[in-house]
mmCIF file of C-alpha atoms in Angstrom:
data_model
loop_
_atom_site.group_PDB
_atom_site.id
_atom_site.type_symbol
_atom_site.label_atom_id
_atom_site.label_comp_id
_atom_site.label_asym_id
_atom_site.label_seq_id
_atom_site.Cartn_x
_atom_site.Cartn_y
_atom_site.Cartn_z
ATOM 1 C CA ASN O 12 20.068 26.798 21.762
ATOM 2 C CA HIS O 13 22.414 27.544 18.874
ATOM 3 C CA ASP O 14 23.867 24.023 19.303
ATOM 4 C CA TYR O 15 20.546 22.477 18.018
ATOM 5 C CA TYR O 16 20.025 24.342 15.363
ATOM 6 C CA LEU O 17 23.323 23.742 13.785
ATOM 7 C CA LEU O 18 22.422 19.837 14.618
ATOM 8 C CA GLY O 19 19.106 20.124 12.981
ATOM 9 C CA TYR O 20 20.028 22.151 9.976
ATOM 10 C CA SER O 21 22.647 19.078 9.603
ATOM 11 C CA TYR O 22 19.940 16.352 9.600
ATOM 12 C CA GLN O 23 17.605 18.688 7.453
ATOM 13 C CA ARG O 24 20.874 18.693 4.773
ATOM 14 C CA ARG O 25 21.289 15.061 5.207
ATOM 15 C CA PHE O 26 17.740 14.078 5.133
ATOM 16 C CA ILE O 27 17.321 15.902 1.502
ATOM 17 C CA SER O 28 20.864 14.641 0.186
ATOM 18 C CA ALA O 29 19.358 11.101 0.972
ATOM 19 C CA PHE O 30 15.907 11.679 -0.109
ATOM 20 C CA TRP O 31 17.377 13.239 -3.905
ATOM 21 C CA ALA O 32 20.062 9.643 -3.752
ATOM 22 C CA GLY O 33 16.780 7.542 -3.701
ATOM 23 C CA ASP O 34 17.812 6.351 0.113
ATOM 24 C CA TYR O 35 14.855 6.697 1.572
ATOM 25 C CA ASP O 36 16.270 4.306 4.487
ATOM 26 C CA SER O 37 18.747 6.838 5.468
ATOM 27 C CA ALA O 38 16.502 9.910 4.893
ATOM 28 C CA GLU O 39 13.484 8.903 7.279
ATOM 29 C CA ILE O 40 16.571 7.947 9.620
ATOM 30 C CA TYR O 41 18.147 11.831 9.825
ATOM 31 C CA CYS O 42 14.407 13.246 9.172
ATOM 32 C CA ARG O 43 13.377 11.283 12.771
ATOM 33 C CA SER O 44 16.757 13.089 14.457
ATOM 34 C CA MET O 45 16.050 15.974 13.465
ATOM 35 C CA LEU O 46 12.556 16.169 14.574
ATOM 36 C CA SER O 47 13.310 14.575 17.939
ATOM 37 C CA LEU O 48 15.346 17.956 18.684
ATOM 38 C CA PRO O 49 13.702 21.429 20.281
ATOM 39 C CA SER O 50 14.475 23.537 17.204
ATOM 40 C CA ALA O 51 12.162 21.636 14.852
ATOM 41 C CA LYS O 52 9.143 23.559 16.172
ATOM 42 C CA ALA O 53 10.732 26.453 14.961
ATOM 43 C CA PRO O 54 9.769 27.075 10.826
ATOM 44 C CA THR O 55 12.086 27.736 8.326
ATOM 45 C CA LEU O 56 12.405 27.142 4.464
ATOM 46 C CA GLN O 57 13.780 24.175 4.501
ATOM 47 C CA SER O 58 10.842 22.673 6.613
ATOM 48 C CA ILE O 59 8.714 22.916 3.364
ATOM 49 C CA TYR O 60 11.096 20.893 1.332
ATOM 50 C CA THR O 61 11.309 18.151 4.347
ATOM 51 C CA THR O 62 7.060 18.181 4.922
ATOM 52 C CA PHE O 63 6.663 17.767 1.388
ATOM 53 C CA TYR O 64 9.609 14.856 0.720
ATOM 54 C CA ARG O 65 8.290 13.316 3.548
ATOM 55 C CA GLY O 66 4.982 12.928 2.624
ATOM 56 C CA LEU O 67 6.077 11.352 -0.534
ATOM 57 C CA ILE O 68 8.234 8.649 1.308
ATOM 58 C CA GLY O 69 5.187 8.164 3.231
ATOM 59 C CA PHE O 70 3.195 7.378 0.764
ATOM 60 C CA LEU O 71 5.907 5.180 -1.034
ATOM 61 C CA ARG O 72 6.105 3.382 1.902
ATOM 62 C CA HIS O 73 2.358 2.702 2.745
ATOM 63 C CA ARG O 74 2.447 1.080 -0.131
ATOM 64 C CA GLU O 75 5.755 -1.030 0.485
ATOM 65 C CA CYS O 76 4.348 -2.494 3.645
ATOM 66 C CA GLN O 77 0.845 -1.167 4.416
ATOM 67 C CA SER O 78 1.875 0.876 7.437
ATOM 68 C CA GLU O 79 -1.098 3.640 8.443
ATOM 69 C CA GLU O 80 1.766 5.259 10.224
ATOM 70 C CA GLN O 81 3.529 6.548 6.914
ATOM 71 C CA TYR O 82 0.039 6.795 5.223
ATOM 72 C CA GLY O 83 -1.196 9.288 7.765
ATOM 73 C CA ILE O 84 2.666 11.073 7.228
ATOM 74 C CA GLY O 85 1.768 11.592 3.731
ATOM 75 C CA LEU O 86 -1.844 12.805 4.332
ATOM 76 C CA ASP O 87 -0.265 15.340 7.031
ATOM 77 C CA SER O 88 1.567 16.661 4.069
ATOM 78 C CA ILE O 89 -1.129 17.061 2.042
ATOM 79 C CA VAL O 90 -2.555 19.242 4.731
ATOM 80 C CA LYS O 91 0.545 21.424 5.333
ATOM 81 C CA ILE O 92 0.889 22.233 1.668
ATOM 82 C CA GLU O 93 -2.364 22.403 0.799
ATOM 83 C CA PHE O 94 -2.628 25.460 3.686
ATOM 84 C CA TRP O 95 0.742 26.860 2.072
ATOM 85 C CA TRP O 96 -0.845 27.020 -1.117
ATOM 86 C CA GLN O 97 -3.228 28.848 -0.624
ATOM 87 C CA PHE O 98 -1.057 31.844 -0.333
ATOM 88 C CA SER O 99 1.995 30.858 -3.146
ATOM 89 C CA PRO O 100 -0.035 28.904 -5.439
ATOM 90 C CA THR O 101 2.901 29.132 -7.872
ATOM 91 C CA ASN O 102 5.337 27.820 -5.660
ATOM 92 C CA PHE O 103 3.257 24.801 -3.856
ATOM 93 C CA GLU O 104 0.875 23.978 -7.087
ATOM 94 C CA SER O 105 2.956 21.284 -8.320
ATOM 95 C CA LYS O 106 3.868 19.994 -4.900
ATOM 96 C CA LEU O 107 0.342 19.397 -4.135
ATOM 97 C CA PHE O 108 -0.329 18.105 -7.623
ATOM 98 C CA LEU O 109 2.183 15.172 -6.688
ATOM 99 C CA LEU O 110 1.480 14.544 -3.158
ATOM 100 C CA LYS O 111 -2.293 13.905 -4.369
ATOM 101 C CA ALA O 112 -1.129 12.027 -7.054
ATOM 102 C CA GLU O 113 1.172 9.523 -4.550
ATOM 103 C CA ASN O 114 -2.341 9.573 -2.109
ATOM 104 C CA GLU O 115 -4.573 8.153 -5.376
ATOM 105 C CA ALA O 116 -1.504 5.708 -6.380
ATOM 106 C CA SER O 117 -2.004 4.481 -2.382
ATOM 107 C CA LEU O 118 -5.758 3.832 -3.207
ATOM 108 C CA LEU O 119 -4.758 2.052 -6.370
ATOM 109 C CA ASN O 120 -6.774 4.587 -8.249
ATOM 110 C CA VAL O 121 -4.585 4.446 -11.145
ATOM 111 C CA ASP O 122 -6.770 6.424 -13.897
ATOM 112 C CA LYS O 123 -7.065 9.616 -10.942
ATOM 113 C CA ALA O 124 -3.242 9.221 -10.253
ATOM 114 C CA ARG O 125 -2.194 9.527 -13.513
ATOM 115 C CA SER O 126 -3.958 12.380 -13.959
ATOM 116 C CA LEU O 127 -2.558 14.375 -10.872
ATOM 117 C CA TYR O 128 1.206 13.213 -12.168
ATOM 118 C CA GLU O 129 0.056 14.916 -15.477
ATOM 119 C CA ALA O 130 -1.198 17.994 -13.550
ATOM 120 C CA SER O 131 1.923 18.197 -11.472
ATOM 121 C CA ILE O 132 4.078 17.829 -14.617
ATOM 122 C CA LYS O 133 2.539 20.147 -16.322
ATOM 123 C CA SER O 134 2.312 22.917 -13.158
ATOM 124 C CA ALA O 135 5.915 22.396 -12.490
ATOM 125 C CA SER O 136 7.111 23.143 -16.412
ATOM 126 C CA ASP O 137 4.800 26.041 -16.326
ATOM 127 C CA ASN O 138 6.281 27.625 -13.299
ATOM 128 C CA GLY O 139 10.182 26.918 -14.157
ATOM 129 C CA ARG O 140 10.237 24.195 -11.617
ATOM 130 C CA ILE O 141 12.321 21.811 -13.508
ATOM 131 C CA HIS O 142 13.419 19.330 -10.657
ATOM 132 C CA GLU O 143 9.894 19.023 -9.468
ATOM 133 C CA LYS O 144 9.083 18.083 -12.969
ATOM 134 C CA GLY O 145 11.705 15.577 -12.717
ATOM 135 C CA LEU O 146 10.455 14.395 -9.208
ATOM 136 C CA ALA O 147 6.827 13.906 -10.953
ATOM 137 C CA TYR O 148 8.014 12.019 -13.940
ATOM 138 C CA GLU O 149 10.078 9.787 -11.673
ATOM 139 C CA PHE O 150 7.248 8.670 -9.021
ATOM 140 C CA MET O 151 4.840 8.641 -12.060
ATOM 141 C CA GLY O 152 7.400 5.973 -13.853
ATOM 142 C CA ASN O 153 7.883 4.071 -10.247
ATOM 143 C CA PHE O 154 4.034 3.917 -9.764
ATOM 144 C CA LEU O 155 3.568 2.810 -13.623
ATOM 145 C CA SER O 156 5.788 0.129 -12.927
ATOM 146 C CA SER O 157 4.288 -1.136 -10.116
ATOM 147 C CA VAL O 158 0.781 -1.432 -11.730
ATOM 148 C CA SER O 159 1.446 -2.051 -15.594
ATOM 149 C CA ASN O 160 2.330 -5.323 -17.371
ATOM 150 C CA ASP O 161 3.449 -2.471 -20.262
ATOM 151 C CA PRO O 162 7.240 -1.542 -19.021
ATOM 152 C CA SER O 163 7.217 1.296 -21.711
ATOM 153 C CA GLY O 164 5.409 3.592 -20.110
ATOM 154 C CA ALA O 165 7.315 3.487 -16.942
ATOM 155 C CA ARG O 166 10.440 3.676 -18.878
ATOM 156 C CA GLU O 167 9.567 6.547 -20.953
ATOM 157 C CA CYS O 168 8.509 8.916 -17.630
ATOM 158 C CA MET O 169 12.196 7.769 -16.609
ATOM 159 C CA LYS O 170 13.914 9.008 -19.438
ATOM 160 C CA LEU O 171 11.679 11.774 -19.068
ATOM 161 C CA ALA O 172 12.869 12.179 -15.457
ATOM 162 C CA HIS O 173 16.597 12.020 -16.644
ATOM 163 C CA SER O 174 16.273 14.756 -19.021
ATOM 164 C CA CYS O 175 14.537 16.961 -16.195
ATOM 165 C CA TYR O 176 17.674 16.355 -13.726
ATOM 166 C CA LEU O 177 20.215 17.149 -16.328
ATOM 167 C CA GLN O 178 18.518 20.543 -17.248
ATOM 168 C CA TRP O 179 18.836 21.119 -13.909
ATOM 169 C CA GLY O 180 22.321 20.620 -13.395
ATOM 170 C CA ALA O 181 21.752 17.556 -11.052
ATOM 171 C CA PHE O 182 23.814 15.369 -12.811
ATOM 172 C CA GLY O 183 24.937 12.918 -9.638
ATOM 173 C CA LYS O 184 20.661 12.283 -9.794
ATOM 174 C CA ALA O 185 20.658 11.530 -13.219
ATOM 175 C CA ALA O 186 23.431 9.116 -12.983
ATOM 176 C CA ILE O 187 21.752 7.725 -9.927
ATOM 177 C CA LEU O 188 18.623 7.274 -12.272
ATOM 178 C CA SER O 189 20.031 5.677 -15.545
ATOM 179 C CA MET O 190 22.159 3.290 -13.445
ATOM 180 C CA LYS O 191 18.830 2.097 -11.627
ATOM 181 C CA HIS O 192 16.558 2.012 -14.614
ATOM 182 C CA GLU O 193 19.517 0.834 -17.594
ATOM 183 C CA LEU O 194 19.202 3.916 -19.615
ATOM 184 C CA ASN O 195 21.568 3.833 -22.488
ATOM 185 C CA GLU O 196 23.004 6.715 -24.495
ATOM 186 C CA ALA O 197 20.141 6.442 -26.839
ATOM 187 C CA ASP O 198 17.586 7.296 -24.066
ATOM 188 C CA VAL O 199 19.672 10.107 -22.435
ATOM 189 C CA PRO O 200 19.122 13.826 -25.153
ATOM 190 C CA ASN O 201 22.187 15.982 -25.059
ATOM 191 C CA THR O 202 20.933 18.741 -22.630
ATOM 192 C CA TYR O 203 22.644 21.472 -20.520
ATOM 193 C CA PRO O 204 22.024 22.520 -16.835
ATOM 194 C CA SER O 205 19.531 25.144 -15.961
ATOM 195 C CA LEU O 206 20.964 27.393 -13.215
ATOM 196 C CA LYS O 207 17.783 28.955 -11.884
ATOM 197 C CA HIS O 208 17.191 26.320 -8.923
ATOM 198 C CA GLY O 209 19.722 25.354 -6.443
ATOM 199 C CA ARG O 210 20.213 21.728 -5.995
ATOM 200 C CA HIS O 211 18.702 21.233 -2.502
ATOM 201 C CA GLU O 212 15.250 22.351 -3.328
#
């Protein structure tokens, strides 16, 4: 039904926007609404990002409240992204590394998590995916802030994430990060936006 596709598309865009705004509560609501529609069974390009972002949220929620359901969502995302990675390593490698890093973070395997975060950052950098590089820095910073008594490492990750988002042209996302982590002008380098990637990837 055409109306279901339009409604599903609307929920999907709202889900992605809420994710990038860091509003994970709203993102989950939009995602559940989208997945309840019959049209959700049809594969689309945007469903890749839904799977990826939903998995990241799942691992975060698991660490917050030990939800096995959310952990399962994260693991399911790894399985799907790993399957797609076989056919397009360039597009999926950094996503897969980041999801696996979040899994190790959920298991409190600090060294393994750090190594996978760094692998995600390198892959994203090598493949020109500046937004995913920023995302990996941001999630690495979030994890380090939760397991380390030294906030400098986490703050450095947030500064680098902020720089990536500015280069991507996601000024709203950069502003959210700046306010949340109280980044001052000295923390923020002068960078210029890249127009290579869309804002909703």
